[in-house]
Short mmCIF file of C-alpha atoms in Angstrom, two decimals:
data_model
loop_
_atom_site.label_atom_id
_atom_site.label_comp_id
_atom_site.label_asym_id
_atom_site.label_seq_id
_atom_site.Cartn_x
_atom_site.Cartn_y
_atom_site.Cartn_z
CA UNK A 4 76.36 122.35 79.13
CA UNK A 5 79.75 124.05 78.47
CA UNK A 6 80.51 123.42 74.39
CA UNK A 7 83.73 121.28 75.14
CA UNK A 8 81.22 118.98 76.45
CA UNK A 9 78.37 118.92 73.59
CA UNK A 10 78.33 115.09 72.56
CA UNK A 11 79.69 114.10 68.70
CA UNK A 12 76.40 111.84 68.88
CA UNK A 13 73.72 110.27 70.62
CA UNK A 14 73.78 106.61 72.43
CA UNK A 15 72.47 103.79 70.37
CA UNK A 16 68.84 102.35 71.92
CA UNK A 17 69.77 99.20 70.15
CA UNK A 18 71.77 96.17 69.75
CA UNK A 19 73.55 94.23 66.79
CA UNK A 20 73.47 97.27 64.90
CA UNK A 21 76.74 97.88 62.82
CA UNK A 22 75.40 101.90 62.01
CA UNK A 23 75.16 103.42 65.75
CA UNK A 24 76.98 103.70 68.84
CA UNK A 25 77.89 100.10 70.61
CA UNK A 26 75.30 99.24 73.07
CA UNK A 27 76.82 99.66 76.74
CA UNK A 28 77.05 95.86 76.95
CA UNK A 29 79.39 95.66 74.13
CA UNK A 30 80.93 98.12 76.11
CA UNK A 31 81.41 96.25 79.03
CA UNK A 32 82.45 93.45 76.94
CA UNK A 33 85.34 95.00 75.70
CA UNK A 34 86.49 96.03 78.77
CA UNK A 35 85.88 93.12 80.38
CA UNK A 36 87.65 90.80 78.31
CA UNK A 37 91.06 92.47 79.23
CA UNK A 38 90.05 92.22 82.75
CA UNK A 39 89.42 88.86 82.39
CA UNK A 40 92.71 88.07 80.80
CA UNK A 41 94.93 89.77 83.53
CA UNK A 42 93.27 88.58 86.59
CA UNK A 43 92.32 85.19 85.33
CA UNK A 44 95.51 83.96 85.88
CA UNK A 45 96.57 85.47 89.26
CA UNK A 46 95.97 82.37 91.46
CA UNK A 47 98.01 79.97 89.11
CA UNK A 48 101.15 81.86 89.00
CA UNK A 49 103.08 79.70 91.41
CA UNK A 50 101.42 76.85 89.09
CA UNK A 51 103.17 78.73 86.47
CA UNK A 52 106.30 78.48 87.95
CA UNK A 53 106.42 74.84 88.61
CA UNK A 54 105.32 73.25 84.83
CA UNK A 55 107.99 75.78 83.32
CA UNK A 56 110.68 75.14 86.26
CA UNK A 57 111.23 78.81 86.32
CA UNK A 58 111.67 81.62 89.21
CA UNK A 59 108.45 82.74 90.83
CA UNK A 60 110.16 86.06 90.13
CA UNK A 61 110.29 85.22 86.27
CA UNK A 62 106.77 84.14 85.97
CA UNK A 63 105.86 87.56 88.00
CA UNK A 64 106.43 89.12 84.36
CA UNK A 65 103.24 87.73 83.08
CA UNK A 66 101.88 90.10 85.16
CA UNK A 67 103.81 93.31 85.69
CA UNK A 68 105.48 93.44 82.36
CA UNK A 69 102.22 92.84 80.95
CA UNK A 70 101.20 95.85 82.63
CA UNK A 71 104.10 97.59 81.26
CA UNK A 72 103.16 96.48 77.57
CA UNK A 73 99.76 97.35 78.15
CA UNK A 74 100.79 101.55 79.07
CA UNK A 75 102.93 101.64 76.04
CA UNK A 76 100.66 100.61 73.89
CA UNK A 77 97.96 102.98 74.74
CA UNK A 78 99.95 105.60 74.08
CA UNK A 79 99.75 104.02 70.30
CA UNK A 80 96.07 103.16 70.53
CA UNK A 81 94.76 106.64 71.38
CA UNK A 82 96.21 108.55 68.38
CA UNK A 83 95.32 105.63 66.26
CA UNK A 84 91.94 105.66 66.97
CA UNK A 85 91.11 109.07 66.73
CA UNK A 86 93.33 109.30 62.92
CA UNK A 87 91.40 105.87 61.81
CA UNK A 88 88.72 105.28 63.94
CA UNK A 89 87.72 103.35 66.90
CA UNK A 90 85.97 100.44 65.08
CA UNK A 91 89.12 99.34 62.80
CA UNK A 92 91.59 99.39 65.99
CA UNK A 93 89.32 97.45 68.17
CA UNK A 94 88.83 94.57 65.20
CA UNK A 95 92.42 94.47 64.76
CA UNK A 96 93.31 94.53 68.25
CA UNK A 97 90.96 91.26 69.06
CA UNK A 98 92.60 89.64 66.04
CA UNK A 99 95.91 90.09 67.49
CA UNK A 100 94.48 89.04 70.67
CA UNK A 101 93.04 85.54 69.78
CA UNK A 102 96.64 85.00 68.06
CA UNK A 103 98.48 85.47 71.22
CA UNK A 104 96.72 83.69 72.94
CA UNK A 105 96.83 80.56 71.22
CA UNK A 106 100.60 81.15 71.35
CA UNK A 107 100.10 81.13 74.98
CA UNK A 108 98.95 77.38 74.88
CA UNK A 109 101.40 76.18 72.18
CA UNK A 110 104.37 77.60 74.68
CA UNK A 111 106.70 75.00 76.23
CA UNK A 112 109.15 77.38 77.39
CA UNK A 113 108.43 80.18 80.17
CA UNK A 114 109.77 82.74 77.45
CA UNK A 115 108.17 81.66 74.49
CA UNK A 116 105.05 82.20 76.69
CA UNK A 117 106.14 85.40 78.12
CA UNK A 118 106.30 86.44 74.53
CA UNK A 119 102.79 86.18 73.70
CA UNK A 120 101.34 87.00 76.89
CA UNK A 121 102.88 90.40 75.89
CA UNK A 122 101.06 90.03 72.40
CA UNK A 123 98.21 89.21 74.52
CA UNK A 124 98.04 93.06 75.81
CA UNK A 125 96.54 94.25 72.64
CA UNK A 126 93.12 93.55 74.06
CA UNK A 127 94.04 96.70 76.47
CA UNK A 128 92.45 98.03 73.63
CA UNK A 129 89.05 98.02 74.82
CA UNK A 130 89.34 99.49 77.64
CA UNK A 131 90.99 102.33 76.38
CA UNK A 132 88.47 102.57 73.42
CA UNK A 133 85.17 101.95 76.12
CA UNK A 134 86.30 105.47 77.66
CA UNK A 135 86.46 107.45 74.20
CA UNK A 136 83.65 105.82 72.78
CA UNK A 137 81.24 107.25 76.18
CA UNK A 138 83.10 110.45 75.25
CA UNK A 139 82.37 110.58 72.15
CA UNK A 140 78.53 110.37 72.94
CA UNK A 141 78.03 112.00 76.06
CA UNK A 142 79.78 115.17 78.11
CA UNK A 143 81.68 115.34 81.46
CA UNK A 144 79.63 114.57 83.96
CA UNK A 145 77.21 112.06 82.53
CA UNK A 146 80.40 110.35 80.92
CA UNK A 147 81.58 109.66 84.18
CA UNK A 148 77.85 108.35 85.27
CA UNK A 149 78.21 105.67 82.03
CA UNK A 150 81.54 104.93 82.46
CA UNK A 151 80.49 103.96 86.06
CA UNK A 152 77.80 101.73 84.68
CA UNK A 153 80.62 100.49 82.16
CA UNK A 154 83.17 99.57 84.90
CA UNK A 155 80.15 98.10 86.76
CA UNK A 156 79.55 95.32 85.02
CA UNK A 157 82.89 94.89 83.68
CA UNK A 158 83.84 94.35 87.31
CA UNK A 159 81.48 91.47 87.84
CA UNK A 160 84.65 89.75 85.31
CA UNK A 161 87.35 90.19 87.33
CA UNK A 162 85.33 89.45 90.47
CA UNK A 163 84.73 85.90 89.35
CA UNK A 164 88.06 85.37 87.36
CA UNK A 165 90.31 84.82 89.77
CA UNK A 166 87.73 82.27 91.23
CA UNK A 167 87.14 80.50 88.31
CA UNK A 168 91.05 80.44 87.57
CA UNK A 169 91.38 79.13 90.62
CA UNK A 170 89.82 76.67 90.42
CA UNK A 171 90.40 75.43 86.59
CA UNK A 172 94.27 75.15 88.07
CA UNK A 173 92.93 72.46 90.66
CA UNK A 174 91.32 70.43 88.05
CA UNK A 175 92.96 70.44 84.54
CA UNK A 176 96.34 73.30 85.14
CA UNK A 177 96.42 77.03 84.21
CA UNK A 178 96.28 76.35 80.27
CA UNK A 179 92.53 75.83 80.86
CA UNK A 180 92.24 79.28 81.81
CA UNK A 181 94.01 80.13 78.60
CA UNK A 182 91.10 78.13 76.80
CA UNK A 183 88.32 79.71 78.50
CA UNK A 184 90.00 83.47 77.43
CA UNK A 185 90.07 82.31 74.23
CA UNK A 186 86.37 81.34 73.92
CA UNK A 187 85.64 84.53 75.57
CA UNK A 188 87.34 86.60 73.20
CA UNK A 189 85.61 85.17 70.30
CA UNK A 190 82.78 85.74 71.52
CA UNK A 191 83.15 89.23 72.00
CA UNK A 192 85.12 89.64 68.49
CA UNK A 193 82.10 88.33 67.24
CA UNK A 194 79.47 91.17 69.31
CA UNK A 195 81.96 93.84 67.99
CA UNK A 196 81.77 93.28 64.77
CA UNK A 197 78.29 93.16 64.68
CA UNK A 198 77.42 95.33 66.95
CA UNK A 199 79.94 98.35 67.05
CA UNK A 200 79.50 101.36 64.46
CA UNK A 201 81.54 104.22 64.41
CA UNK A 202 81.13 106.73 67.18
CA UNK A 203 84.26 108.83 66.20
CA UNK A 204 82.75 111.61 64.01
CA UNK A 205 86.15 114.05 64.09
CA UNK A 206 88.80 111.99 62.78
CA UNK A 207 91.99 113.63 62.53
CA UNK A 208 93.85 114.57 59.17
CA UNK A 209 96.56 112.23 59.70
CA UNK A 210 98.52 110.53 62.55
CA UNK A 211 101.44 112.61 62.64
CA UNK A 212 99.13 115.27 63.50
CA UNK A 213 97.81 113.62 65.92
CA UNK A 214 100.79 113.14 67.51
CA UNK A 215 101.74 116.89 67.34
CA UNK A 216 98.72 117.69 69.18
CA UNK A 217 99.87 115.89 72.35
CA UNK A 218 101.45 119.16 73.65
CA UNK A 219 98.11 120.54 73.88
CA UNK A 220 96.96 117.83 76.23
CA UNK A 221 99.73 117.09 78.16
CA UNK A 222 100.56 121.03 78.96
CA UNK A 223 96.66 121.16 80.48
CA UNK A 224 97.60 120.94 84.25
CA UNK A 225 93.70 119.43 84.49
CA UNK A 226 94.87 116.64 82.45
CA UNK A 227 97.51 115.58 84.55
CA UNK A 228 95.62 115.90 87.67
CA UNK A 229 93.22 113.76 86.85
CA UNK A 230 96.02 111.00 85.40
CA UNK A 231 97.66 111.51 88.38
CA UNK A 232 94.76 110.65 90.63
CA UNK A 233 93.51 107.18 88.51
CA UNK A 234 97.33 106.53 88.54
CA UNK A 235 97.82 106.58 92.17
CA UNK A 236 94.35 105.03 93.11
CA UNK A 237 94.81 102.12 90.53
CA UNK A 238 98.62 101.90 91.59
CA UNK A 239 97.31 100.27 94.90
CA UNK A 240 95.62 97.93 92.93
CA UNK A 241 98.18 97.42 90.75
CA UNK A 242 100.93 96.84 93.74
CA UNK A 243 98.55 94.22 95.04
CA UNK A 244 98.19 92.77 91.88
CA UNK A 245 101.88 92.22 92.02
CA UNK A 246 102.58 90.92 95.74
CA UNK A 247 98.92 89.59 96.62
CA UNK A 248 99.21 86.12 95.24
CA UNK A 249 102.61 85.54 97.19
CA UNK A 250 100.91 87.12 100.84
CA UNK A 251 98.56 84.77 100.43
CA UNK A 252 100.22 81.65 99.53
CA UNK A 253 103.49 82.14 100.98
CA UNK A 254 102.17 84.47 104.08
CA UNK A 255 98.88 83.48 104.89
CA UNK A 256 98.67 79.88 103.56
CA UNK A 257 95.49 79.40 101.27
CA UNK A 258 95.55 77.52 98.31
CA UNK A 259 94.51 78.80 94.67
CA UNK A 260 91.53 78.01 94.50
CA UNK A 261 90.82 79.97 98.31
CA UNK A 262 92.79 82.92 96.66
CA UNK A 263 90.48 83.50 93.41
CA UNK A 264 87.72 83.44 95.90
CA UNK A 265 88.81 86.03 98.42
CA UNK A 266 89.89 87.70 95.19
CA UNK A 267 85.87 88.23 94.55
CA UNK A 268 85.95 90.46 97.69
CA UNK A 269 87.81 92.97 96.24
CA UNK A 270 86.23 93.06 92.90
CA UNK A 271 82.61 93.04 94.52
CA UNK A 272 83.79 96.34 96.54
CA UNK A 273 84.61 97.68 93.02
CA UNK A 274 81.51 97.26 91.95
CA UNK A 275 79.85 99.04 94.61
CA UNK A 276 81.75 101.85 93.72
CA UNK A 277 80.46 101.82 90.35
CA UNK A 278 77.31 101.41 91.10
CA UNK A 279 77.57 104.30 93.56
CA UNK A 280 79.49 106.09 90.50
CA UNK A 281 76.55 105.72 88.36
CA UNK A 282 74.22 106.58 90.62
CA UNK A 283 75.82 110.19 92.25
CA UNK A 284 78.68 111.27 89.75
CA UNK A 285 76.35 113.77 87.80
CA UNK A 286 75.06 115.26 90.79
CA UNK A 287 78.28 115.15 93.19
CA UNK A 288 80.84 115.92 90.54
CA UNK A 289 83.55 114.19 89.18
CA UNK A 290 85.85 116.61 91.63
CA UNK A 291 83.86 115.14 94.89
CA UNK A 292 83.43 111.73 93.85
CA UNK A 293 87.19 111.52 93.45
CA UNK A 294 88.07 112.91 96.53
CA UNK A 295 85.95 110.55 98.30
CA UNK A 296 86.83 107.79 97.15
CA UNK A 297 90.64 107.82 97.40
CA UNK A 298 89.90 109.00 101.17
CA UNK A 299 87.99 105.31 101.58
CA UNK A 300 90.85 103.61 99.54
CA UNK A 301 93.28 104.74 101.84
CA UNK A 302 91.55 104.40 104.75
CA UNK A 303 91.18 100.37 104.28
CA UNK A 304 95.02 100.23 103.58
CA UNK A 305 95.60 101.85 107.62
CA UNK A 306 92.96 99.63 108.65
CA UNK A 307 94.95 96.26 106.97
CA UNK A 308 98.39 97.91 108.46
CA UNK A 309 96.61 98.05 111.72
CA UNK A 310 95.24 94.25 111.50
CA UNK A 311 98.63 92.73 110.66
CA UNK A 312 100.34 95.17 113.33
CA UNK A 313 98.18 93.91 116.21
CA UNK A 314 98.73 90.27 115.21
CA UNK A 315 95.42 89.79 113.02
CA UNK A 316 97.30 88.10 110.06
CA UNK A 317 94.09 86.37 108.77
CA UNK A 318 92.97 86.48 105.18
CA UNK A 319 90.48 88.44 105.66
CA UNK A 320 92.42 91.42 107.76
CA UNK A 321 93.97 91.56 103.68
CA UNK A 322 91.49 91.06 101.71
CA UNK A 323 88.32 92.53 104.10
CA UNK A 324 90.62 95.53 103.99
CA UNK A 325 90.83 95.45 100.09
CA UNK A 326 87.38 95.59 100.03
CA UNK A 327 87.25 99.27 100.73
CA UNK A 328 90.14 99.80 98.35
CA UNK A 329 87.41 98.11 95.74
CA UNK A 330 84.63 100.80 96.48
CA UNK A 331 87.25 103.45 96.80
CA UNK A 332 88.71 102.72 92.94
CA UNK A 333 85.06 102.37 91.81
CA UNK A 334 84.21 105.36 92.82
CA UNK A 335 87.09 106.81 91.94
CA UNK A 336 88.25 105.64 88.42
CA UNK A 337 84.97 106.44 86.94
CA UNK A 338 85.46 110.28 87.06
CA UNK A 339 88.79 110.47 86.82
CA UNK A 340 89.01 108.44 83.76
CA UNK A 341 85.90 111.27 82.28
CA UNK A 342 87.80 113.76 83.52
CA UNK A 343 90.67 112.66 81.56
CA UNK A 344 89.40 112.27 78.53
CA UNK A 345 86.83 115.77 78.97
CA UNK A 346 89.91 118.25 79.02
CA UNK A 347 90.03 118.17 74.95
CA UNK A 348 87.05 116.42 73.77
CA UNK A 349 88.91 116.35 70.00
CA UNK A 350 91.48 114.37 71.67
CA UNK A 351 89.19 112.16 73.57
CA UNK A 352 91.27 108.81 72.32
CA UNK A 353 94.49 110.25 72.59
CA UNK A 354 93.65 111.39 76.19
CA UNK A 355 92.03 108.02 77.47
CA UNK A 356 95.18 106.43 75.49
CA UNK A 357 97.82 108.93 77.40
CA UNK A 358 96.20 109.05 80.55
CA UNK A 359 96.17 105.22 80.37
CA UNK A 360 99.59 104.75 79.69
CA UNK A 361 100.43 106.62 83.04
CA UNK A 362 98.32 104.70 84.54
CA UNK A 363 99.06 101.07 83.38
CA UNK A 364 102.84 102.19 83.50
CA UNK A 365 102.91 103.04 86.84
CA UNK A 366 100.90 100.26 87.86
CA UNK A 367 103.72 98.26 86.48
CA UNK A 368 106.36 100.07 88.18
CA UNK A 369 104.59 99.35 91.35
CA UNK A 370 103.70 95.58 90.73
CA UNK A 371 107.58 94.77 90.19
CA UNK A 372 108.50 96.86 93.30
CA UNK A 373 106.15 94.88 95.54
CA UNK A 374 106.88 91.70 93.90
CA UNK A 375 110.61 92.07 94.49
CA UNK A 376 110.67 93.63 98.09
CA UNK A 377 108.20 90.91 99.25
CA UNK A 378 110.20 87.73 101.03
CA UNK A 379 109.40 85.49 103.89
CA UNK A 380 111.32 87.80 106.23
CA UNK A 381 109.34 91.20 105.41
CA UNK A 382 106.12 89.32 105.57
CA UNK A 383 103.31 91.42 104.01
CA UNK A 384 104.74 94.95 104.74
CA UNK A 385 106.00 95.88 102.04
CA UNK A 386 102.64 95.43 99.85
CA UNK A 387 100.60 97.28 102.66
CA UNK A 388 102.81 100.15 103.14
CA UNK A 389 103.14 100.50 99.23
CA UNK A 390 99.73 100.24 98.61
CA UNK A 391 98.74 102.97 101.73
CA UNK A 392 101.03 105.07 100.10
CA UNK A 393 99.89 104.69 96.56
CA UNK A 394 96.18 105.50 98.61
CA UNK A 395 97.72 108.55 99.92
CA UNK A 396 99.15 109.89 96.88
CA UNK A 397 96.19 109.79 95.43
CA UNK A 398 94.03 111.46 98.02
CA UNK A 399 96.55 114.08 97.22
CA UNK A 400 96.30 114.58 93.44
CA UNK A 401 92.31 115.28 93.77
CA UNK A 402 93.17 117.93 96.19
CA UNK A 403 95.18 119.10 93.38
CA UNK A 404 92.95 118.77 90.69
CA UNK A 405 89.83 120.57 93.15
CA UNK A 406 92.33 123.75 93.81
CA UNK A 407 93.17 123.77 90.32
CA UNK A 408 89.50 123.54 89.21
CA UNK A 409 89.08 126.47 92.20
CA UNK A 410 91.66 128.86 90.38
CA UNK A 411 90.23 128.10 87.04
CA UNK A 412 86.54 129.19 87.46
CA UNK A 413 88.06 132.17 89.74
CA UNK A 414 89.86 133.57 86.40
CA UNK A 415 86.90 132.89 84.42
CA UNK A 416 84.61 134.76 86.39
CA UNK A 417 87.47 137.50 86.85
CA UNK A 418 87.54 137.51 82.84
CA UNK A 419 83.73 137.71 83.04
CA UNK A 420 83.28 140.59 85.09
CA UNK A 421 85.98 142.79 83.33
CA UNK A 422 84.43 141.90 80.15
CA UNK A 423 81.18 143.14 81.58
CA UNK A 424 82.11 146.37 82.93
CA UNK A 425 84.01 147.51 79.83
#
């Protein structure tokens, strides 16, 4: 093991123990939770629309601008946990959270409750946090192996989400989803507190030198190829994120509740990925696994373009092609996300925070796009071609990041050798 990669600590065996490492259920927890709270509300958002009177386009903000919240606040959340620690952030983040959210009820106005469903992206925290803690206890390769596992059973949340959204819109409105989030998130404030110690053993002198350390990380051309390539894969996601819901209500004609479940398709293809993640990442390579799965990713995006093209506009020519963008992103995210935060182990927060950013930002770029461009007339184009080039692009950036890794070890052996024979 290269000693960028030596781990600050050990994983805790345990549970409910405030002086170790969280146990990789807490983990999943506090990933999960902000997984939960985006996709709960995706089939209610024309539901949305209607008890506020507002623009579908308006209420679209609760998901994309979210998004855009989310990225610039991991660029905060990084450096702030790696000066302080990742223990006080995450407590103060799921304070902020549970706040919001009750907001969210108490709102009678769509922008009084766009307000705090932008409070509400605090709990991004957690995921960003999930990746530096596994970096903080474990190196490169087995990193991405755990953070598979992680994003394994954090996507069993967003698989059922949307379902269960669904249908709490039928029966009581889309504020019951607000209720159940909040429940949720006490419950999991409640597991980190008691269960989370401090895995950050290196914590910077202050923030403002954290900050001024950025130019080390974001002049690593590693760094950015891996940002690039859980950018691009997750942008697909993130597009459909943004124009899925109106496909299928406006396009395809299922109801909310029929949504959230066909929404379970996409999330269960996820977690194949990360199974498949956990299982083969330390043997394959975060490098292969990568490449892989943005090649599956993008092929289920030509085979939904194909579908609709030959006349197959059926729910399932969408979402049975999402399916493979699900395994594709789980096996995927998992290594580029370790590789992410692996190129300066010291700056393991501020990396997973950065690299976030990028990710959640253009995510949100690509949500609004797809929203907006998506009308009765274009049918669902627009979000397929977006999302099979999002696919593509990503293919591309692990090519990068492979010849890049290629040049690298041929210097290093070049240095080696001359080193040797004088």
């Amino acid at each position: 093991m290269a000693i960028q990669d030596v781990p600050a600590s050990t994983p805790s065996t345990g549970w409910m123990r405030r002086n170790t490492p969280p146990h990789i259920t807490t983990l999943v927890l506090m990933a999960g939770l902000g997984a939960l709270n985006m996709n709960i509300i995706l089939p209610s958002l024309p539901s949305m629309a209607a008890f506020f009177e507002a623009d579908y386009a308006l209420v679209q903000l609760t998901i994309s601008a979210y998004l855009a919240v989310t990225g610039g606040l991991q660029l905060l959340v990084g450096p702030l946990s790696d000066r302080f620690g990742r223990r006080p952030v995450m407590l103060g983040s799921l304070s902020v959270f549970l706040i919001a959210t009750l907001g969210c009820l108490w709102a009678d106005d769509i922008y009084t409750f766009l307000a705090f469903r932008m409070l509400q992206a605090s709990i991004a925290t957690g995921l960003v946090l999930s990746r530096a803690i596994v970096r903080d206890i474990v190196g490169m390769d087995k990193a991405a192996s755990m953070i598979g596992w992680v994003t394994m059973g954090m996507a069993l949340v967003p698989m059922i989400g949307p379902l269960i959204g669904g249908e709490l819109d039928e029966a009581f409105g889309f504020h019951a989803s607000f209720v159940l989030t909040l429940v949720f998130g006490i419950a999991v404030g409640l597991i980190v507190l008691f269960d989370m110690g401090e895995t950050n053993k290196n914590k910077s002198d202050s923030i403002t030198a954290q900050f001024r350390q950025y130019p080390d990380l974001v002049g690593s051309h590693r760094f950015w190829g891996y940002t690039l390539v859980a950018a691009f894969a997750s942008g697909a996601f993130f597009a459909f994120l943004g124009g899925g819901p109106y496909v299928a209500t406006e396009v395809l004609g299922i109801s909310p509740s029929e949504v959230g479940r066909y929404f379970a398709l996409i999330a269960f293809g996820y977690m194949v990925g990360n199974f498949l993640s956990g299982v083969y990442a330390e043997r394959v390579g975060v490098n292969g696994m990568m490449l892989v799965g943005s090649c599956i990713a993008a092929s289920g995006m030509l085979l939904a373009l194909g579908l609709f093209m030959a006349g197959y506009q059926h729910p399932l020519s969408l979402f049975g092609s999402m399916l493979f963008v699900g395994v594709g992103n789980g096996l995927t995210l998992p290594s580029a996300n370790a590789g992410m935060v692996s190129v300066r182990p010291k700056l393991a927060g501020s990396a997973s925070g950065l690299g976030g950013a990028v990710m959640i930002g253009g995510g949100a770029g690509l949500s609004a796009l797809t929203g907006a461009l998506l009308s009765p007339e274009t049918g669902a184009y627009p979000l397929l071609l977006m999302m099979l080039l999002s696919s593509a692009l990503s293919v591309i950036a692990a090519l990068y990041v492979i010849r890049v890794e290629r040049v690298r070890a041929a210097e290093a052996k070049a240095t080696s050798q001359m080193q040797h024979s004088s």
